[in-house]
Coordinates of C-alpha atoms in Angstrom, one line a residue:
M1 CA -0.1 -0.4 -0.2
P2 CA 1.7 3.3 -0.9
L3 CA 2.5 5.5 1.5
T4 CA 0.0 8.6 0.8
S5 CA -3.1 6.5 0.4
L6 CA -6.3 7.2 2.5
N7 CA -8.7 4.4 2.3
A8 CA -10.8 2.3 4.5
Q9 CA -7.5 -0.9 4.7
Q10 CA -5.4 2.3 6.0
R11 CA -7.9 3.7 8.1
N12 CA -8.5 0.7 9.8
N13 CA -4.5 0.3 10.5
D14 CA -4.0 3.3 11.6
L15 CA -7.5 2.9 14.2
R16 CA -5.6 0.1 15.6
A17 CA -2.0 2.0 15.4
M18 CA -2.8 4.7 17.7
A19 CA -4.8 2.4 19.9
E20 CA -1.3 0.4 20.6
H21 CA 1.1 2.9 20.5
P22 CA 0.7 6.4 22.5
V23 CA 0.9 9.1 20.3
D24 CA 3.2 12.7 20.8
V25 CA -0.1 15.0 19.3
L26 CA -3.9 13.8 18.8
V27 CA -5.6 15.8 16.6
I28 CA -9.6 16.4 16.9
G29 CA -11.3 17.5 13.4
G30 CA -10.1 17.0 10.2
G31 CA -10.8 20.1 8.6
I32 CA -8.8 22.4 7.0
T33 CA -6.9 23.5 10.6
G34 CA -6.7 20.0 11.9
A35 CA -5.0 19.1 9.0
G36 CA -3.5 22.1 8.9
I37 CA -2.3 21.1 12.6
A38 CA -1.6 17.3 11.8
L39 CA 1.6 18.7 9.1
D40 CA 2.8 21.1 11.0
A41 CA 3.1 18.8 14.1
A42 CA 4.2 15.5 11.7
T43 CA 6.9 18.1 9.8
R44 CA 8.4 18.7 12.8
G45 CA 9.2 14.8 13.9
L46 CA 6.4 14.8 16.2
S47 CA 4.5 11.0 16.3
T48 CA 0.8 12.5 15.0
A49 CA -2.7 10.6 14.8
I50 CA -5.7 12.9 13.6
I51 CA -9.2 11.8 13.6
D52 CA -13.0 12.9 12.7
A53 CA -16.3 12.1 13.5
Q54 CA -17.3 13.0 9.6
D55 CA -15.3 13.0 6.8
W56 CA -12.7 15.0 6.4
A57 CA -13.6 18.4 5.7
Q58 CA -16.9 17.4 5.9
G59 CA -17.9 20.4 7.6
T60 CA -17.1 24.1 7.6
S61 CA -13.8 23.4 4.7
S62 CA -16.0 21.8 2.2
R63 CA -18.1 25.0 2.0
S64 CA -16.7 28.1 1.7
S65 CA -16.8 30.1 -0.8
K66 CA -13.4 28.5 -2.0
L67 CA -11.6 31.5 -1.8
V68 CA -7.6 32.1 -1.5
H69 CA -7.9 36.0 -0.4
G70 CA -6.3 38.2 2.2
G71 CA -10.2 39.8 3.2
L72 CA -10.9 43.3 1.4
R73 CA -13.7 43.9 4.1
Y74 CA -11.3 42.9 6.8
L75 CA -8.8 45.9 5.3
M76 CA -12.3 47.9 5.8
Q77 CA -12.0 47.4 9.2
L78 CA -8.5 48.4 9.8
N79 CA -7.4 45.2 10.6
F80 CA -4.0 45.3 8.9
A81 CA -2.8 42.8 10.5
L82 CA -5.1 40.2 9.6
V83 CA -5.2 41.1 5.4
A84 CA -1.0 41.5 5.9
E85 CA -0.6 37.5 6.9
A86 CA -3.5 36.6 4.9
L87 CA -2.0 37.9 1.7
K88 CA 1.7 36.3 2.2
E89 CA -0.6 33.2 2.7
R90 CA -2.1 33.4 0.0
D91 CA 1.1 33.9 -2.0
L92 CA 2.8 31.4 -0.5
L93 CA -0.2 28.7 -1.4
M94 CA -0.1 29.9 -4.7
H95 CA 3.2 29.7 -5.7
R96 CA 4.7 27.3 -3.3
L97 CA 2.7 25.3 -1.2
A98 CA -0.1 24.2 -4.1
P99 CA -0.1 25.6 -7.1
H100 CA -2.1 23.1 -8.7
L101 CA -4.8 23.4 -6.4
V102 CA -5.0 27.6 -6.3
K103 CA -5.3 29.4 -8.6
P104 CA -5.4 33.2 -9.3
I105 CA -8.8 35.1 -10.1
Q106 CA -9.5 38.9 -11.3
F107 CA -12.7 40.3 -9.7
M108 CA -14.4 43.3 -10.3
Y109 CA -15.3 46.4 -7.6
P110 CA -18.3 48.6 -9.3
L111 CA -17.9 51.9 -8.5
T112 CA -21.7 53.7 -8.1
H113 CA -20.6 57.4 -7.6
K114 CA -18.8 59.6 -9.9
G115 CA -15.6 61.9 -8.0
W116 CA -14.8 60.7 -4.6
E117 CA -15.8 57.0 -4.7
R118 CA -12.9 56.3 -7.3
P119 CA -9.5 57.7 -5.2
F120 CA -11.2 56.1 -1.7
V121 CA -11.7 52.6 -3.1
A122 CA -8.3 53.0 -5.1
T123 CA -6.5 53.9 -1.8
G124 CA -7.5 50.8 -0.1
I125 CA -7.4 48.2 -3.1
G126 CA -3.7 49.5 -3.6
M127 CA -3.3 49.2 0.6
Y128 CA -4.2 45.9 -0.2
D129 CA -1.9 45.2 -3.3
T130 CA 1.2 46.7 -1.0
L131 CA 0.4 44.1 1.8
A132 CA 0.7 41.4 -1.1
H133 CA 3.8 42.3 -2.8
V134 CA 5.9 42.9 0.6
G135 CA 7.8 40.3 1.2
A136 CA 6.4 37.8 -1.4
K137 CA 8.1 35.0 -1.7
A138 CA 7.2 35.1 -6.2
E139 CA 6.3 37.0 -8.1
S140 CA 2.9 37.9 -7.3
L141 CA -0.4 38.8 -8.6
P142 CA -0.8 41.8 -10.8
I143 CA -1.9 45.5 -9.4
Q144 CA -5.3 47.0 -9.3
R145 CA -6.8 48.3 -13.3
H146 CA -9.0 50.6 -13.2
L147 CA -12.4 50.1 -15.2
S148 CA -14.5 52.8 -17.2
A149 CA -18.0 52.7 -17.8
A150 CA -17.9 51.0 -21.5
G151 CA -14.5 48.8 -19.7
V152 CA -17.3 47.8 -17.0
R153 CA -19.8 46.9 -20.1
K154 CA -16.8 45.0 -22.0
T155 CA -15.9 43.2 -19.2
F156 CA -19.2 41.9 -17.9
P157 CA -21.9 42.6 -20.1
A158 CA -24.0 41.3 -18.0
M159 CA -24.2 43.9 -15.8
R160 CA -27.0 46.8 -15.8
D161 CA -26.0 50.3 -17.5
D162 CA -26.8 51.8 -15.0
A163 CA -25.2 50.0 -12.1
A164 CA -21.5 51.5 -12.6
V165 CA -19.7 54.5 -13.6
G166 CA -16.5 52.5 -13.6
A167 CA -14.9 49.4 -11.7
I168 CA -12.0 48.7 -10.3
A169 CA -10.5 45.1 -11.3
Y170 CA -7.9 43.1 -8.6
W171 CA -6.8 39.7 -8.4
D172 CA -7.1 37.1 -5.6
G173 CA -6.8 33.4 -5.0
R174 CA -9.7 30.9 -5.9
V175 CA -9.5 27.1 -4.5
D176 CA -11.3 23.3 -3.7
D177 CA -11.6 23.6 -0.1
A178 CA -12.1 20.3 0.0
R179 CA -9.4 19.1 -2.2
L180 CA -6.7 21.6 -0.4
T181 CA -8.0 19.7 2.9
L182 CA -7.8 16.3 1.5
D183 CA -4.1 17.5 0.4
L184 CA -3.6 18.4 3.7
V185 CA -4.0 15.3 5.6
R186 CA -2.6 13.3 2.8
T187 CA 0.7 15.7 3.4
A188 CA 0.4 14.9 7.3
Q189 CA 0.0 11.0 6.5
R190 CA 3.6 10.7 4.2
Y191 CA 5.1 12.1 7.5
G192 CA 3.7 9.4 9.3
A193 CA 0.5 11.0 10.9
L194 CA -2.0 8.7 11.0
A195 CA -5.2 9.3 10.0
A196 CA -8.9 7.5 10.1
N197 CA -12.4 9.6 9.3
R198 CA -15.6 8.6 10.5
A199 CA -13.9 8.1 13.8
A200 CA -15.4 10.3 16.6
A201 CA -14.1 11.3 20.4
R202 CA -16.5 9.8 22.9
N203 CA -14.6 11.0 25.9
L204 CA -11.0 12.1 27.0
V205 CA -9.1 10.2 28.8
R206 CA -7.6 11.8 32.4
D207 CA -4.0 10.7 34.2
E208 CA -4.8 10.5 38.2
S209 CA -3.7 14.8 38.3
G210 CA -6.7 15.4 35.8
R211 CA -5.0 16.1 33.0
V212 CA -5.6 15.3 29.3
V213 CA -3.6 12.4 28.3
G214 CA -5.7 11.0 25.4
A215 CA -9.3 9.7 23.9
H216 CA -11.9 7.2 23.5
V217 CA -12.5 7.1 20.1
E218 CA -15.4 5.5 18.4
D219 CA -15.0 3.3 14.9
L220 CA -18.4 4.9 13.5
T221 CA -18.2 2.3 10.7
T222 CA -18.3 -1.0 13.3
G223 CA -19.1 1.1 16.5
E224 CA -16.0 -0.4 18.5
T225 CA -14.2 1.9 20.9
R226 CA -10.7 2.2 21.5
E227 CA -8.3 4.4 23.8
V228 CA -6.0 6.4 22.3
R229 CA -3.2 8.0 24.6
A230 CA -1.3 11.6 23.5
K231 CA 0.8 13.9 24.6
V232 CA -1.2 16.7 24.1
V233 CA -4.6 16.5 22.8
I234 CA -5.2 19.6 20.0
S235 CA -9.0 20.0 19.0
A236 CA -9.7 21.4 15.7
A237 CA -13.4 21.2 15.7
G238 CA -14.5 24.4 14.6
V239 CA -18.5 25.1 15.0
W240 CA -18.2 21.8 17.7
T241 CA -15.4 23.1 19.7
E242 CA -18.0 23.7 22.4
P243 CA -18.9 19.9 22.9
V244 CA -15.6 18.9 22.7
Q245 CA -14.0 20.9 25.4
D246 CA -17.4 19.7 27.7
L247 CA -15.9 16.1 27.0
A248 CA -13.4 17.8 29.7
Q249 CA -15.7 19.4 31.6
S250 CA -13.5 22.0 31.3
E251 CA -15.2 26.2 32.9
T252 CA -12.9 27.3 30.6
G253 CA -12.0 27.5 27.4
L254 CA -13.5 29.3 23.6
K255 CA -17.3 30.3 22.8
V256 CA -17.8 29.6 18.8
L257 CA -20.9 31.4 18.1
A258 CA -21.7 29.5 15.0
S259 CA -22.7 32.0 11.6
K260 CA -24.2 30.7 8.6
G261 CA -23.2 31.6 4.6
I262 CA -24.8 30.1 1.9
H263 CA -23.6 29.7 -1.8
I264 CA -25.8 29.3 -4.9
V265 CA -24.6 28.1 -8.5
V266 CA -26.0 29.2 -11.6
P267 CA -24.7 27.5 -15.1
K268 CA -21.6 29.6 -16.9
E269 CA -24.1 30.5 -20.0
R270 CA -26.3 32.5 -17.4
L271 CA -24.2 35.7 -17.1
D272 CA -21.3 37.2 -19.7
G273 CA -18.8 38.5 -17.7
S274 CA -14.9 37.3 -18.0
T275 CA -13.9 38.4 -14.8
G276 CA -15.5 37.7 -10.8
I277 CA -17.5 40.3 -9.0
I278 CA -17.3 42.2 -5.0
L279 CA -20.2 44.0 -4.1
Q280 CA -21.0 45.3 -0.1
T281 CA -24.4 44.5 0.8
E282 CA -25.5 45.8 4.5
K283 CA -24.6 42.5 6.6
S284 CA -21.1 41.1 4.2
V285 CA -20.0 41.1 0.8
L286 CA -21.5 39.0 -2.2
F287 CA -19.1 37.0 -4.3
I288 CA -20.2 36.4 -8.3
I289 CA -16.9 33.6 -8.9
P290 CA -16.5 32.0 -11.9
W291 CA -15.7 28.5 -12.3
D292 CA -14.9 26.1 -15.1
N293 CA -18.6 25.9 -16.3
Y294 CA -20.8 27.7 -13.5
W295 CA -21.0 30.9 -11.3
V296 CA -20.7 30.3 -7.6
I297 CA -22.4 33.7 -5.6
G298 CA -22.7 34.0 -2.1
T299 CA -22.8 34.2 0.2
T300 CA -25.0 35.2 4.0
D301 CA -23.8 35.8 7.4
T302 CA -26.9 34.7 9.7
P303 CA -26.2 33.7 13.5
Y304 CA -27.1 29.9 13.7
E305 CA -28.4 27.4 16.7
R306 CA -29.5 24.5 15.3
D307 CA -27.9 21.0 13.9
L308 CA -24.2 21.6 13.1
A309 CA -23.7 18.4 10.7
T310 CA -26.7 19.4 8.6
P311 CA -27.1 23.2 7.7
T312 CA -28.9 23.8 4.9
A313 CA -30.1 26.9 2.6
T314 CA -33.7 27.9 2.5
R315 CA -36.0 29.7 -0.2
E316 CA -35.0 32.8 1.8
D317 CA -31.5 32.5 2.2
V318 CA -31.6 32.2 -1.9
E319 CA -33.8 35.2 -2.7
Y320 CA -31.6 37.2 0.1
V321 CA -28.5 36.9 -2.5
L322 CA -30.7 36.3 -6.1
E323 CA -31.8 40.1 -4.4
H324 CA -28.5 40.9 -4.1
A325 CA -26.9 39.7 -7.1
N326 CA -30.1 40.8 -9.4
A327 CA -29.5 44.7 -8.6
I328 CA -26.6 44.4 -10.9
L329 CA -27.6 42.4 -13.4
R330 CA -29.2 43.5 -16.8
D331 CA -31.2 39.8 -16.3
P332 CA -32.5 39.1 -13.5
L333 CA -31.6 35.4 -12.2
T334 CA -34.7 33.4 -10.7
V335 CA -35.0 31.1 -8.8
D336 CA -35.5 28.0 -11.4
D337 CA -31.9 29.3 -12.7
V338 CA -29.6 28.1 -9.5
I339 CA -28.8 24.4 -10.3
G340 CA -27.2 23.8 -6.8
T341 CA -26.6 25.3 -3.1
W342 CA -24.6 24.6 -0.2
A343 CA -24.6 25.9 2.9
G344 CA -22.1 26.2 5.8
L345 CA -20.8 27.5 9.0
R346 CA -18.1 29.8 10.1
P347 CA -17.3 28.9 13.5
L348 CA -16.2 32.5 15.1
V349 CA -14.3 33.2 18.5
Q350 CA -16.5 34.4 20.5
P351 CA -15.5 37.9 23.0
G352 CA -16.7 38.1 27.1
T353 CA -18.8 35.6 28.9
K354 CA -22.0 33.5 28.2
G355 CA -25.4 36.1 27.5
E356 CA -23.0 38.8 25.8
A357 CA -22.9 37.6 22.3
T358 CA -21.8 39.6 19.5
P359 CA -23.8 39.8 16.3
S360 CA -21.0 37.7 14.2
T361 CA -20.7 40.5 11.2
K362 CA -18.7 42.6 13.9
I363 CA -16.8 39.1 14.9
S364 CA -13.2 38.6 13.9
R365 CA -12.2 35.9 11.7
E366 CA -9.0 36.2 13.9
H367 CA -8.6 33.0 15.8
S368 CA -7.3 31.8 19.4
V369 CA -5.5 29.1 21.0
V370 CA -6.2 28.2 24.6
E371 CA -5.0 25.7 26.9
A372 CA -9.1 24.5 27.9
A373 CA -7.9 22.3 30.4
P374 CA -4.7 20.5 31.5
G375 CA -3.6 18.8 27.9
L376 CA -6.7 19.8 26.1
F377 CA -5.3 22.5 23.6
T378 CA -7.7 24.5 21.8
I379 CA -8.5 26.6 18.5
A380 CA -10.6 28.0 16.8
G381 CA -11.7 31.4 14.4
G382 CA -9.6 32.5 12.1
K383 CA -10.0 31.1 8.1
L384 CA -9.0 28.6 5.1
T385 CA -6.2 31.2 3.7
T386 CA -4.4 31.2 6.7
Y387 CA -4.7 27.7 8.2
R388 CA -0.9 27.4 8.3
V389 CA -0.4 29.9 10.9
M390 CA -3.1 28.4 12.6
G391 CA -1.0 24.7 12.2
K392 CA 2.1 26.3 13.1
D393 CA 0.6 28.4 16.5
A394 CA -1.4 25.7 18.0
V395 CA 1.7 22.7 17.9
D396 CA 3.7 26.2 19.0
A397 CA 1.3 26.1 21.8
A398 CA 0.9 22.6 22.9
I399 CA 4.5 21.5 23.0
G400 CA 5.3 24.7 25.0
K401 CA 7.6 27.5 24.0
K402 CA 11.2 26.2 24.9
A403 CA 10.5 23.1 22.6
A404 CA 8.8 25.1 19.8
K405 CA 12.0 27.5 19.6
E406 CA 13.9 24.0 19.8
N407 CA 11.7 22.6 17.0
P408 CA 10.2 25.3 15.2
S409 CA 7.3 25.0 12.4
I410 CA 8.7 24.1 8.5
T411 CA 5.2 24.0 6.7
E412 CA 6.5 27.2 4.7
H413 CA 8.1 25.1 3.2
V414 CA 6.2 21.9 2.7
A415 CA 5.3 21.5 -0.9
L416 CA 1.4 19.7 -0.5
L417 CA 1.6 16.6 -2.4
G418 CA 1.0 17.1 -6.4
A419 CA 2.5 20.7 -5.7
Q420 CA 6.5 19.6 -6.5
G421 CA 6.2 19.0 -10.4
W422 CA 2.9 20.2 -11.5
S423 CA 4.5 23.4 -13.2
G424 CA 6.8 21.0 -15.6
L425 CA 3.6 19.0 -16.5
M426 CA 1.8 21.7 -16.9
N427 CA 4.4 22.7 -19.4
Q428 CA 3.5 19.2 -21.1
S429 CA 0.6 18.9 -21.1
E430 CA 0.5 18.5 -25.5
H431 CA 2.6 15.9 -25.1
L432 CA 1.1 14.1 -22.0
A433 CA -2.0 13.9 -24.4
Q434 CA -0.6 13.1 -27.2
R435 CA 1.0 10.0 -25.2
T436 CA -2.1 9.1 -23.6
G437 CA -5.1 10.0 -26.4
M438 CA -6.8 12.3 -24.2
E439 CA -7.9 15.8 -24.7
Q440 CA -5.3 18.3 -23.8
V441 CA -7.8 20.1 -22.0
V442 CA -9.0 16.9 -19.9
V443 CA -5.1 16.6 -19.3
E444 CA -5.0 20.2 -18.0
R445 CA -8.0 19.3 -15.6
L446 CA -6.2 16.3 -13.9
L447 CA -3.4 18.3 -13.7
N448 CA -5.3 21.3 -12.0
R449 CA -6.8 18.4 -9.7
Y450 CA -4.2 15.8 -8.4
G451 CA -1.2 17.7 -10.0
D452 CA 1.6 15.8 -10.5
E453 CA -0.1 12.3 -9.0
T454 CA -1.5 13.0 -12.4
L455 CA 1.2 10.4 -13.8
E456 CA 0.1 7.8 -11.3
M457 CA -3.5 8.1 -12.9
L458 CA -2.3 7.8 -15.9
D459 CA -0.5 5.0 -15.9
T460 CA -3.7 3.4 -14.1
V461 CA -5.5 4.4 -17.2
A462 CA -2.8 2.4 -19.8
E463 CA -3.0 -0.3 -17.5
H464 CA -6.9 -0.3 -17.9
P465 CA -8.0 1.7 -20.4
E466 CA -11.7 1.4 -19.7
L467 CA -11.0 3.8 -16.5
G468 CA -10.2 6.5 -19.1
E469 CA -13.5 6.9 -20.4
P470 CA -15.7 9.9 -18.2
V471 CA -18.7 9.1 -16.1
P472 CA -21.9 8.8 -17.6
G473 CA -23.9 11.0 -16.3
A474 CA -20.9 12.9 -15.3
E475 CA -18.8 13.3 -18.4
Q476 CA -16.9 16.0 -16.6
Y477 CA -15.1 13.3 -14.5
L478 CA -13.5 10.6 -15.7
K479 CA -14.0 6.3 -14.0
V480 CA -10.6 6.9 -12.7
E481 CA -10.6 9.7 -10.6
I482 CA -13.7 7.9 -9.0
Q483 CA -11.6 4.5 -8.4
R484 CA -9.0 6.7 -6.7
A485 CA -11.5 8.8 -4.6
A486 CA -11.5 5.4 -3.0
T487 CA -8.0 3.7 -2.8
H488 CA -5.9 6.7 -2.4
E489 CA -8.3 9.6 -0.8
G490 CA -10.5 8.2 1.8
A491 CA -14.0 8.4 0.4
L492 CA -16.2 5.6 2.5
D493 CA -19.5 6.4 1.0
L494 CA -21.0 7.6 -1.8
E495 CA -21.6 11.2 -0.6
D496 CA -17.9 11.5 0.3
V497 CA -17.4 11.6 -3.8
M498 CA -20.3 12.9 -4.8
C499 CA -19.9 16.5 -2.1
R500 CA -15.9 16.6 -1.5
R501 CA -14.4 14.1 -4.0
T502 CA -16.0 16.0 -7.1
H503 CA -18.5 18.7 -6.7
L504 CA -21.6 16.3 -9.0
N505 CA -24.3 17.8 -5.8
Y506 CA -24.2 21.0 -6.8
E507 CA -22.5 21.9 -10.0
Q508 CA -25.5 19.7 -12.2
R509 CA -28.7 20.4 -11.8
D510 CA -29.7 16.4 -11.1
G511 CA -26.9 16.5 -8.7
G512 CA -25.3 13.7 -10.2
S513 CA -28.4 11.2 -9.8
A514 CA -28.0 10.0 -13.4
A515 CA -24.6 9.0 -12.4
A516 CA -24.6 8.0 -8.9
P517 CA -25.2 3.7 -10.1
E518 CA -22.0 3.8 -12.3
I519 CA -20.2 5.5 -9.2
A520 CA -21.6 3.3 -6.3
R521 CA -20.7 0.3 -8.4
I522 CA -16.7 1.8 -9.0
M523 CA -16.8 2.3 -5.7
G524 CA -17.9 -1.0 -4.6
D525 CA -15.0 -2.6 -6.4
V526 CA -12.7 -1.3 -4.4
L527 CA -14.7 -1.4 -1.2
G528 CA -16.2 -4.8 -1.6
W529 CA -19.7 -4.0 -1.4
D530 CA -22.4 -6.3 -2.3
E531 CA -25.0 -5.1 -5.2
A532 CA -27.4 -4.6 -1.6
E533 CA -24.6 -2.4 -0.4
R534 CA -24.4 -0.3 -4.2
A535 CA -28.1 0.0 -3.8
R536 CA -28.3 1.3 -0.6
Q537 CA -25.8 3.7 -0.8
V538 CA -27.8 5.5 -3.7
D539 CA -30.4 5.5 -2.1
L540 CA -29.0 7.5 1.3
Y541 CA -27.4 10.2 -1.3
E542 CA -31.0 10.1 -3.0
Q543 CA -32.8 10.8 0.0
M544 CA -29.9 13.1 1.4
R545 CA -30.9 15.5 -2.1
R546 CA -34.8 14.8 -1.5
A547 CA -34.3 16.7 1.9
E548 CA -32.0 19.4 0.9
H549 CA -34.6 19.7 -1.9
A550 CA -37.6 20.4 0.5
A551 CA -36.0 22.2 3.2
L552 CA -35.1 24.6 -0.4
Q553 CA -38.4 25.1 -0.6
E554 CA -39.3 26.8 3.0
N555 CA -38.8 30.2 4.1
D556 CA -38.7 28.7 7.9
E557 CA -35.4 28.3 8.7
D558 CA -36.6 25.4 11.9
T559 CA -39.1 23.3 9.7
A560 CA -36.2 23.0 6.7
Q561 CA -33.4 21.8 9.8
R562 CA -36.9 19.3 10.6
L563 CA -36.7 18.4 6.9
R564 CA -33.0 18.2 6.2
E565 CA -31.7 16.8 10.0
G566 CA -30.5 13.3 9.6
A567 CA -31.5 12.6 5.9
G568 CA -29.1 9.7 4.6
N569 CA -26.3 9.9 7.3
P570 CA -24.9 6.0 6.6
Y571 CA -24.1 5.9 10.3
P572 CA -27.2 6.8 11.9
Q573 CA -26.8 4.4 15.0
Q574 CA -23.5 5.9 16.2
Q575 CA -23.7 9.2 15.6
G576 CA -24.5 11.8 18.3

């Protein structure tokens, strides 16, 4: 078994190994933050284990705006340090750590007032560009460009003539958030970390002095519980931060406010434009983001106090996003144009004590690390772009100042799996296409998802040509990608592939339903599913799809949540 394969056998082996041998660091939470912590710890030479009760990135980290950015919003809040930090991380990701995943994207900031607004906005974006270029490790993105009203119409013909008197164009980054998280976990594994998804921390283990020294971990696929011992436990549980702290019966720790953000997806042909758009709203900002075959539009920012596992978009959410997008569009979008949605929860660190809640739109995205109980360290807050800094800070806190100084973080220099040979292979994409008989656009798409690991996939196709065929009903994916999701990327259930290894759940109007039986067949060949299990997996996915569709018809959040909660869960007997 290759060292960098996440799969069912590896998962079972790692669960046994972490129970048999104490580790230095146990990370609870397999989102972007936990994955970054695991990589940081492992590359310092610390024995590391990481677990998540769900699939990798199933929570917040697969439901973001999928941007790697400094955050103009935080610049407007005069949070220069956070913006500078994020822009440095954007530069590292785009040019060194994950260039196969993080891509430049141009945005346009429309101007609605003549005279004063252009110099005001230009100064802000100019500061953004300056912060990005200071200390950049490689050639950074282009600086701002000014557009007249005619330039706006040429760049984004879908915009109404009276929606802007001009615009300022600037650059940021775009990323497949779930795949970035997955590559972090796999890279941590490459450096020795043990990793298991669908593994929940049920209780924390304490020694005679009361110090946390591990956790009782339940394998949700079997119900078996094992004791995992660790010198320190780091919780990176996001919106589940307080429930994990409660396992330690701690009276201290972080308080986290969950804020729901939804996004909608519309077909690429529905909007005529060649750039992204950023708009100010009364609550947050609205992005119109171009992807290959569709546009992503969002987001919202509303406090959330319901089931943390299954946030869902309501009709009111969708209509809010449409209303703000339509404020600038020549041909307004309707609910019928929406082919997919997703809803995610931002974990915002809440200042003050209980009962002194701060509105989510006013809370900073800076992260916090505390020792919630002896031996249990908690990190929360932050943003996807700064995951690496969060990982460094969490490990530094957990091992102490002296050890951190003697054994500092090196992740600034650790390229993720797939990154090392990506640029050279992109230059060879035409020759790779000729050699394999694939279209060049297909080869380049693979390279921009798998980086230099694409060569392994092309070798697999050479041995099994049928795996080079498109998936019926989801022709943008090859069968080899589905197989790899189960052999190398830790997918255990059909939903894992439909929602995170691919994005069929939101990028096609049918949610990938037509392709689901074939995808279940390919996964089943790897995972040993019989016909009954393949049918069950398809049925579970369709249950989830129907529940999300039903919730989308409701304006009331409570009604929508009741419709969605628990639908399609493969492990209902182990959840809780």
